[in-house]
XYZ file of C-alpha atoms in Angstrom:
503
model
C 41.695 -6.496 22.030
C 39.362 -3.756 23.668
C 38.581 -2.672 20.587
C 37.248 -6.269 19.604
C 35.646 -6.405 22.843
C 33.803 -2.956 22.547
C 33.193 -4.369 18.711
C 31.702 -7.108 19.760
C 29.417 -5.758 22.395
C 28.178 -3.337 20.097
C 27.167 -6.378 17.420
C 25.063 -8.316 19.936
C 23.791 -5.336 20.990
C 22.356 -4.428 18.152
C 21.306 -7.723 17.311
C 18.983 -8.159 20.604
C 17.325 -4.728 19.579
C 16.438 -6.105 16.392
C 15.164 -9.626 18.099
C 13.662 -6.802 19.729
C 12.002 -5.130 17.164
C 10.846 -7.861 14.952
C 9.102 -9.778 18.240
C 7.622 -6.613 19.849
C 6.046 -5.472 16.399
C 5.217 -8.684 15.081
C 2.968 -9.878 18.314
C 1.480 -6.452 17.879
C 0.518 -6.426 14.560
C -0.821 -9.779 14.784
C -2.756 -9.628 16.748
C -4.515 -6.683 15.283
C -4.185 -8.129 11.698
C -7.004 -9.202 10.086
C -7.388 -13.261 10.093
C -10.431 -13.648 7.784
C -11.489 -12.494 4.197
C -11.129 -8.326 3.993
C -13.366 -6.385 2.409
C -12.741 -3.373 -0.757
C -9.280 -4.247 -2.490
C -8.064 -6.457 0.196
C -10.740 -9.332 -0.187
C -9.549 -8.610 -4.217
C -5.820 -8.977 -3.101
C -6.507 -11.436 -0.843
C -8.268 -14.438 -3.805
C -6.084 -12.604 -7.078
C -2.758 -13.614 -5.170
C -3.810 -16.913 -5.097
C -5.440 -17.733 -8.601
C -2.888 -15.899 -9.948
C -5.895 -13.652 -11.427
C -5.271 -9.172 -12.207
C -6.889 -7.004 -10.280
C -7.441 -3.071 -11.314
C -5.179 -0.744 -13.096
C -1.581 -1.416 -12.939
C -1.673 -4.216 -12.585
C 0.397 -4.443 -9.206
C 1.848 -7.607 -10.653
C 4.875 -8.093 -8.803
C 2.507 -8.155 -5.768
C 0.421 -10.813 -7.404
C 3.492 -12.912 -8.629
C 5.037 -12.753 -4.619
C 1.523 -13.386 -2.996
C 1.006 -16.736 -5.384
C 4.384 -17.957 -4.332
C 3.789 -17.789 -0.895
C 0.460 -18.883 -0.961
C 1.659 -21.821 -2.452
C 4.145 -22.165 -0.483
C 3.425 -21.765 2.741
C 0.286 -24.429 2.763
C -1.123 -24.066 6.794
C -4.050 -21.291 7.296
C -6.670 -19.761 5.379
C -5.730 -18.183 1.947
C -7.173 -14.804 3.433
C -4.629 -15.500 6.130
C -1.894 -15.993 4.485
C -2.138 -12.851 2.508
C -2.550 -11.416 5.627
C 0.870 -12.379 6.976
C 2.722 -12.054 4.086
C 1.670 -8.267 3.876
C 2.673 -8.088 7.486
C 5.839 -9.639 7.012
C 6.756 -6.789 4.435
C 5.826 -4.194 6.759
C 8.463 -5.608 8.889
C 11.028 -5.781 6.587
C 10.564 -1.798 5.433
C 11.408 -0.997 9.436
C 14.186 -3.438 9.541
C 15.575 -1.444 6.922
C 14.581 1.631 8.470
C 16.169 0.706 11.501
C 20.006 0.114 9.948
C 19.570 3.519 7.832
C 18.884 5.559 10.879
C 21.866 3.499 12.330
C 24.171 4.372 9.257
C 22.885 7.490 9.589
C 24.812 7.597 13.629
C 21.459 7.803 15.658
C 21.567 5.503 19.091
C 20.137 2.330 19.403
C 17.796 3.432 22.073
C 16.472 6.318 19.647
C 17.026 3.780 16.081
C 14.407 1.650 18.059
C 11.982 4.870 19.346
C 11.400 5.761 15.683
C 11.015 2.995 13.927
C 8.337 2.107 16.636
C 6.954 5.529 15.891
C 6.364 4.622 12.166
C 5.419 1.294 13.136
C 1.929 2.038 15.308
C 1.537 5.358 13.088
C -1.802 5.065 11.596
C -0.907 4.922 8.293
C 1.507 2.599 8.220
C -0.450 0.372 10.625
C -3.474 0.633 8.245
C -1.423 -1.000 5.225
C 0.130 -3.615 7.427
C -2.810 -4.824 8.899
C -4.728 -6.347 5.950
C -3.378 -6.919 2.316
C -2.018 -4.399 0.289
C 0.456 -3.219 -2.386
C 1.794 -0.656 0.109
C 3.375 -2.518 2.259
C 5.687 -3.917 -0.506
C 5.931 -0.373 -2.111
C 7.060 0.681 0.838
C 9.733 -2.631 1.446
C 11.196 -1.891 -1.593
C 11.415 1.887 -1.325
C 13.021 1.242 2.265
C 15.697 -1.160 0.844
C 16.467 1.793 -1.885
C 16.497 4.365 0.819
C 18.967 2.363 2.323
C 21.390 1.528 -0.456
C 21.463 5.232 -0.802
C 22.679 5.667 2.247
C 25.051 3.626 1.634
C 26.086 4.577 -0.911
C 26.635 8.128 0.461
C 28.944 6.338 3.747
C 31.154 4.617 2.125
C 31.260 5.758 -1.745
C 30.799 2.748 -3.193
C 28.946 2.806 -6.744
C 27.710 -0.660 -6.506
C 25.942 0.124 -3.751
C 24.391 3.503 -5.838
C 23.348 0.987 -9.277
C 21.670 -1.709 -6.842
C 19.552 1.202 -5.997
C 18.860 1.332 -9.791
C 17.943 -1.548 -9.952
C 15.779 -1.932 -7.330
C 13.952 1.375 -8.274
C 13.015 -0.466 -11.597
C 11.488 -3.443 -10.232
C 9.334 -1.571 -7.815
C 7.661 0.045 -11.243
C 5.897 -3.612 -10.801
C 4.230 -3.023 -8.152
C 3.173 0.571 -7.951
C 3.690 3.772 -10.294
C 4.012 6.283 -7.512
C 7.857 4.426 -7.069
C 8.218 7.702 -9.918
C 8.571 10.164 -6.816
C 11.993 8.944 -6.429
C 13.384 9.867 -9.620
C 13.843 13.327 -8.856
C 15.448 12.616 -5.743
C 17.865 9.630 -7.359
C 19.227 11.510 -10.048
C 19.523 14.974 -8.406
C 21.480 12.764 -5.641
C 24.396 11.780 -7.590
C 24.517 14.400 -9.819
C 25.468 16.321 -6.389
C 27.640 13.441 -4.789
C 29.193 12.337 -7.955
C 28.108 14.263 -11.024
C 30.795 12.056 -13.077
C 29.353 8.773 -12.398
C 26.989 9.656 -14.786
C 29.444 9.431 -17.803
C 29.755 5.530 -16.610
C 28.484 3.623 -18.946
C 27.662 1.391 -15.846
C 25.093 3.755 -14.846
C 23.092 3.033 -17.819
C 23.943 -0.775 -17.676
C 21.989 -1.074 -14.405
C 19.276 1.684 -14.828
C 18.673 -0.749 -18.232
C 18.351 -3.865 -15.869
C 16.320 -1.861 -13.552
C 14.222 -0.951 -15.954
C 13.888 -4.726 -17.477
C 13.148 -5.862 -13.966
C 10.118 -3.543 -14.523
C 8.610 -4.322 -17.067
C 9.174 -8.032 -17.030
C 6.147 -8.515 -14.503
C 4.159 -7.052 -16.884
C 3.968 -9.642 -19.578
C 2.300 -11.740 -17.516
C -1.184 -9.513 -17.308
C -0.634 -9.971 -20.730
C -0.530 -13.605 -20.879
C -3.141 -13.713 -18.157
C -6.235 -12.290 -19.674
C -5.906 -14.811 -22.057
C -5.475 -17.783 -19.447
C -9.069 -19.893 -19.192
C -12.596 -17.957 -18.158
C -12.368 -18.990 -14.989
C -9.519 -16.703 -14.206
C -10.787 -12.960 -12.723
C -8.626 -10.192 -15.391
C -9.758 -6.922 -14.444
C -7.763 -5.091 -17.105
C -8.410 -5.684 -20.551
C -5.253 -5.923 -22.895
C -6.468 -6.217 -26.086
C -3.551 -5.034 -27.848
C 0.393 -3.365 -27.075
C -2.010 0.533 -26.959
C -4.793 -1.377 -23.916
C -1.678 -2.914 -22.661
C 0.728 0.092 -22.116
C -2.355 2.423 -21.204
C -3.790 0.347 -18.380
C 0.299 -0.214 -16.365
C 0.662 2.923 -17.165
C -2.283 4.241 -15.205
C -5.160 3.314 -17.578
C -8.396 4.794 -15.667
C -6.577 6.857 -13.196
C -4.602 8.914 -15.317
C -7.383 11.731 -16.017
C -7.044 11.949 -12.333
C -3.538 12.336 -12.008
C -2.058 16.002 -11.690
C -5.516 17.410 -11.220
C -5.167 20.292 -9.034
C -8.259 21.951 -8.054
C -7.589 24.872 -6.120
C -10.690 24.541 -3.993
C -10.729 21.289 -2.921
C -7.221 21.724 -2.431
C -7.940 24.895 -0.157
C -11.341 22.440 1.692
C -10.561 19.278 1.433
C -6.838 17.641 0.508
C -4.612 20.558 2.311
C -7.032 20.066 5.588
C -6.192 15.778 5.041
C -2.187 16.967 4.765
C -2.637 18.924 7.944
C -4.753 16.152 9.608
C -2.554 12.784 8.952
C 0.799 15.226 9.283
C -0.834 16.170 12.767
C -1.902 12.823 13.858
C 1.143 10.770 12.053
C 3.945 9.904 13.952
C 6.135 13.111 13.343
C 3.548 15.789 15.132
C 5.859 17.749 17.832
C 8.560 16.394 16.450
C 8.957 18.036 13.171
C 11.118 20.746 14.130
C 13.308 18.367 15.002
C 13.790 17.555 11.209
C 13.911 21.058 10.579
C 18.278 20.525 12.197
C 18.952 18.002 9.843
C 19.376 20.338 6.905
C 22.751 22.412 9.294
C 25.710 19.415 8.824
C 26.061 20.726 5.234
C 28.458 17.929 4.628
C 25.287 15.783 4.012
C 23.105 17.666 1.791
C 23.678 15.059 -0.740
C 21.771 13.157 1.192
C 19.283 15.704 2.478
C 18.441 16.766 -0.824
C 17.401 12.652 -1.955
C 15.736 12.558 1.228
C 14.025 15.893 1.367
C 12.981 15.771 -3.032
C 11.435 12.080 -2.656
C 9.570 13.625 -0.102
C 8.459 16.396 -1.740
C 7.332 14.890 -5.104
C 5.282 12.523 -2.913
C 3.188 14.581 -1.430
C 2.693 16.498 -4.575
C 1.314 13.275 -5.799
C -1.103 12.805 -2.801
C -2.451 15.774 -2.886
C -2.725 16.365 -6.784
C -3.772 13.001 -7.334
C -8.000 12.818 -7.143
C -8.427 9.458 -5.539
C -8.561 8.957 -1.670
C -6.562 6.778 -0.491
C -3.971 8.754 1.935
C -2.780 5.128 3.606
C -0.597 4.078 0.738
C -0.303 7.943 -0.403
C 1.071 9.578 2.800
C 2.527 6.071 4.670
C 6.398 6.643 2.241
C 5.998 11.112 3.486
C 6.117 9.758 7.282
C 9.087 7.127 6.407
C 11.552 9.770 4.621
C 10.514 12.817 6.578
C 11.209 10.340 10.034
C 14.740 9.423 8.594
C 14.653 13.474 8.500
C 13.642 13.521 12.309
C 16.706 10.980 13.319
C 19.257 12.794 11.466
C 17.751 16.416 12.943
C 18.394 14.463 16.601
C 21.369 13.223 16.194
C 23.034 17.164 14.566
C 21.088 19.023 17.800
C 23.390 16.054 19.752
C 26.377 16.788 18.499
C 26.172 20.716 18.645
C 25.134 19.973 22.498
C 28.071 17.767 22.766
C 31.078 20.635 21.309
C 29.766 23.344 23.983
C 29.257 20.865 26.702
C 28.527 16.675 26.984
C 25.936 17.809 30.033
C 23.645 19.738 27.832
C 24.272 16.678 25.282
C 23.302 14.250 28.354
C 20.288 16.313 29.433
C 18.788 16.501 25.305
C 18.994 13.053 25.086
C 16.922 12.715 28.568
C 14.464 15.097 27.230
C 14.150 14.150 23.741
C 13.808 10.591 24.726
C 10.946 10.736 27.518
C 8.850 13.106 24.259
C 9.682 10.163 21.670
C 8.643 7.437 24.381
C 6.066 9.844 25.073
C 3.847 10.167 21.778
C 4.622 6.513 21.906
C 2.370 5.929 24.142
C -0.198 8.207 23.081
C -0.663 6.952 18.971
C -0.055 3.725 20.037
C -3.255 3.933 22.333
C -5.609 6.528 19.555
C -4.137 3.881 16.933
C -4.805 0.818 18.079
C -7.933 2.196 19.024
C -8.310 3.091 15.679
C -7.186 -0.099 13.615
C -10.340 -1.776 15.500
C -13.156 0.378 14.839
C -11.646 -0.433 11.384
C -11.677 -3.680 11.847
C -15.418 -4.181 13.359
C -16.276 -2.112 10.230
C -14.336 -4.894 8.661
C -16.480 -7.628 10.323
C -19.430 -6.374 9.488
C -19.292 -5.882 5.912
C -17.687 -9.676 6.244
C -20.408 -10.753 8.202
C -23.229 -8.847 5.142
C -21.353 -11.034 2.118
C -21.618 -14.459 4.074
C -25.491 -14.227 4.822
C -25.661 -12.851 1.052
C -23.831 -15.962 0.176
C -26.044 -18.312 2.115
C -28.484 -17.221 1.006
C -27.979 -18.409 -3.524
C -28.327 -21.490 -3.498
C -28.956 -21.751 -7.303
C -27.328 -20.266 -10.089
C -28.128 -16.531 -10.668
C -27.364 -13.596 -11.088
C -26.386 -11.916 -7.635
C -27.244 -7.505 -8.303
C -24.204 -6.334 -5.303
C -24.619 -2.598 -4.949
C -21.808 -2.320 -2.335
C -18.466 -1.429 -2.920
C -17.083 -3.146 0.763
C -18.822 -6.376 -0.240
C -18.431 -6.780 -3.851
C -14.629 -8.307 -3.983
C -15.414 -9.591 -0.528
C -18.247 -11.969 -2.375
C -15.637 -12.996 -4.992
C -13.462 -14.336 -2.730
C -15.362 -16.739 -1.296
C -16.816 -18.121 -4.738
C -13.215 -17.684 -5.901
C -11.754 -19.879 -2.618
C -14.409 -20.798 0.257
C -17.903 -22.112 -2.130
C -16.205 -23.266 -5.540
C -19.645 -25.105 -5.618
C -21.673 -22.858 -6.391
C -22.180 -20.657 -9.626
C -22.830 -16.730 -8.773
C -22.723 -14.050 -11.810
C -21.679 -11.110 -9.628
C -22.940 -7.700 -11.122
C -22.042 -4.557 -9.644
C -24.347 -1.276 -10.048
C -22.891 1.534 -8.851
C -25.609 3.973 -9.968
C -24.091 3.698 -14.051
C -26.711 4.318 -16.537
C -25.337 1.466 -18.239
C -25.136 -1.567 -15.942
C -28.563 -1.006 -15.071
C -29.154 -1.303 -19.091
C -27.090 -4.132 -19.207
C -29.437 -6.292 -16.419
C -33.106 -4.881 -18.318
C -31.018 -5.899 -21.497
C -30.782 -9.692 -19.878
C -33.818 -10.095 -18.191
C -35.297 -9.401 -21.695
C -33.480 -12.324 -23.278
C -29.849 -10.670 -23.878
C -26.848 -11.998 -22.498
C -24.673 -10.350 -20.203
C -21.518 -10.797 -20.781
C -19.243 -11.175 -17.970
C -16.244 -8.803 -18.147
C -13.556 -9.815 -15.754
C -13.901 -14.175 -16.190
C -14.605 -13.040 -20.349
C -17.627 -15.115 -21.252
C -21.152 -15.143 -21.408
C -24.040 -15.757 -19.096
C -27.084 -17.199 -21.347
C -30.556 -15.968 -19.996
C -32.831 -17.595 -17.994
C -31.162 -17.215 -14.638
C -32.920 -15.609 -11.821
C -31.466 -11.951 -11.212
C -31.745 -11.574 -7.338
C -31.158 -8.101 -5.449
C -30.138 -8.344 -1.725
C -30.145 -4.082 -1.011
C -34.035 -2.918 -0.500
C -32.730 0.779 -0.405
C -31.728 0.378 -4.664
C -35.257 -0.746 -5.844
C -36.510 2.964 -6.065
C -33.302 2.789 -8.440
C -34.170 -0.333 -10.351
C -38.124 1.397 -10.701
C -36.918 4.133 -12.388
C -35.302 1.715 -15.154
C -38.483 0.012 -15.809
C -37.539 -3.337 -12.661
C -39.591 -4.869 -10.698
C -38.588 -6.361 -7.066
C -40.533 -9.204 -6.237
C -39.470 -10.592 -2.842
C -37.860 -14.150 -2.231
C -38.692 -16.282 0.839
C -34.657 -15.979 1.007
C -34.742 -12.658 2.190
C -33.804 -11.297 -1.056
C -36.208 -9.395 -4.567
C -36.223 -11.390 -7.543
C -35.386 -8.782 -10.586
C -38.198 -9.108 -13.893
C -39.041 -6.432 -15.771
C -42.506 -4.778 -16.367
């Protein structure tokens, strides 16, 4: 009876902690969450998830389909708000799985609670959670795979590993960096239970995972041939172009491109910067103690190899997006920190229970102090990010308010380009404005020049032709000299814009 009573109390206390984690994280993250349309890719994912469009390579079809389902099921609030809320929910689900992973590894409720909060309020995790992005879904799926691997390690039930393979396959329909988990999954099962590779089931579930990962990509092919009012950034004319786009497309040349000078002067310092300012920091030494228990070796191999490949990807991919690429690293490292703390506690317990109590007290103070410091620092950083979002959003709305006729608008800012697309797709549908982004590419200037001389402009993202004769406006005065070099003349307008013409 006493044992049953203890189990009930443990279950109640665990439930209480889980509810507390979800409540604290949701309230704090919601306060800082972007409530309106974002900038950069955030705005793109916000309107694409509602209109069923297609973003840039590799398409992220699972994120798009789940966004569409959520925004059309939840019928309250702005579309942008719904998308950001879904993003936050993905992040919170991943934190729940992190909590249960730590509990599966025998960490106490209190330490599990603190480590989850450290992850929740780290700068990288907070950044991918406060606005619509694909990385929060990636972390959620990765947390499920990791949880299933831990369950397989603890129980020996092979079904957990099979389920992990299925979710792992599904991850590829959201983000290609999922490949970083493959070496760890493979080496883990070879060390943990190599005979399983002789079982037919492992190949059956692997095939099911591949199917789950590939099926959503058929959506991209179908949407390319949808009506021309659907925004499609990936162009799949045949199977070769389709395969090229879903396997990286224009980013393929930036993969595995380690430039040693750039590595020394930029990528490694950036890695150190995020490592130092993240939730790990002074806890780095604790994950070293994760390796003092040999009976955990298969699980440690999975975690360590996955960390190594994620770090390698982050420093070898020549695209600056540390928020997405370092969050998986911190997530997995935090699990190793948890294992290290538990190992040290047990080691002190064997020597002297009093030492273990003192260790628990010291670690509790250190973790609490670290949590307070990163929350104070990172909340200010997130506030700065939202202020920048507010600034660029205001500029986009100002531009749109000044354009009251059918026209072509030259957009020279990556921050406001997708914001304008969102506003035109969601809020200002009646306005017929074609956006042409100019990023110093000679071909883009040439296309505008040809249009002003009477040639049709082909809008590749909407797959339609714009007949000549529409006025062409530019807002950014700083870009006028660049256009003048290509033979344009900028005429000031009453609405504050500049109308372009050829000399």
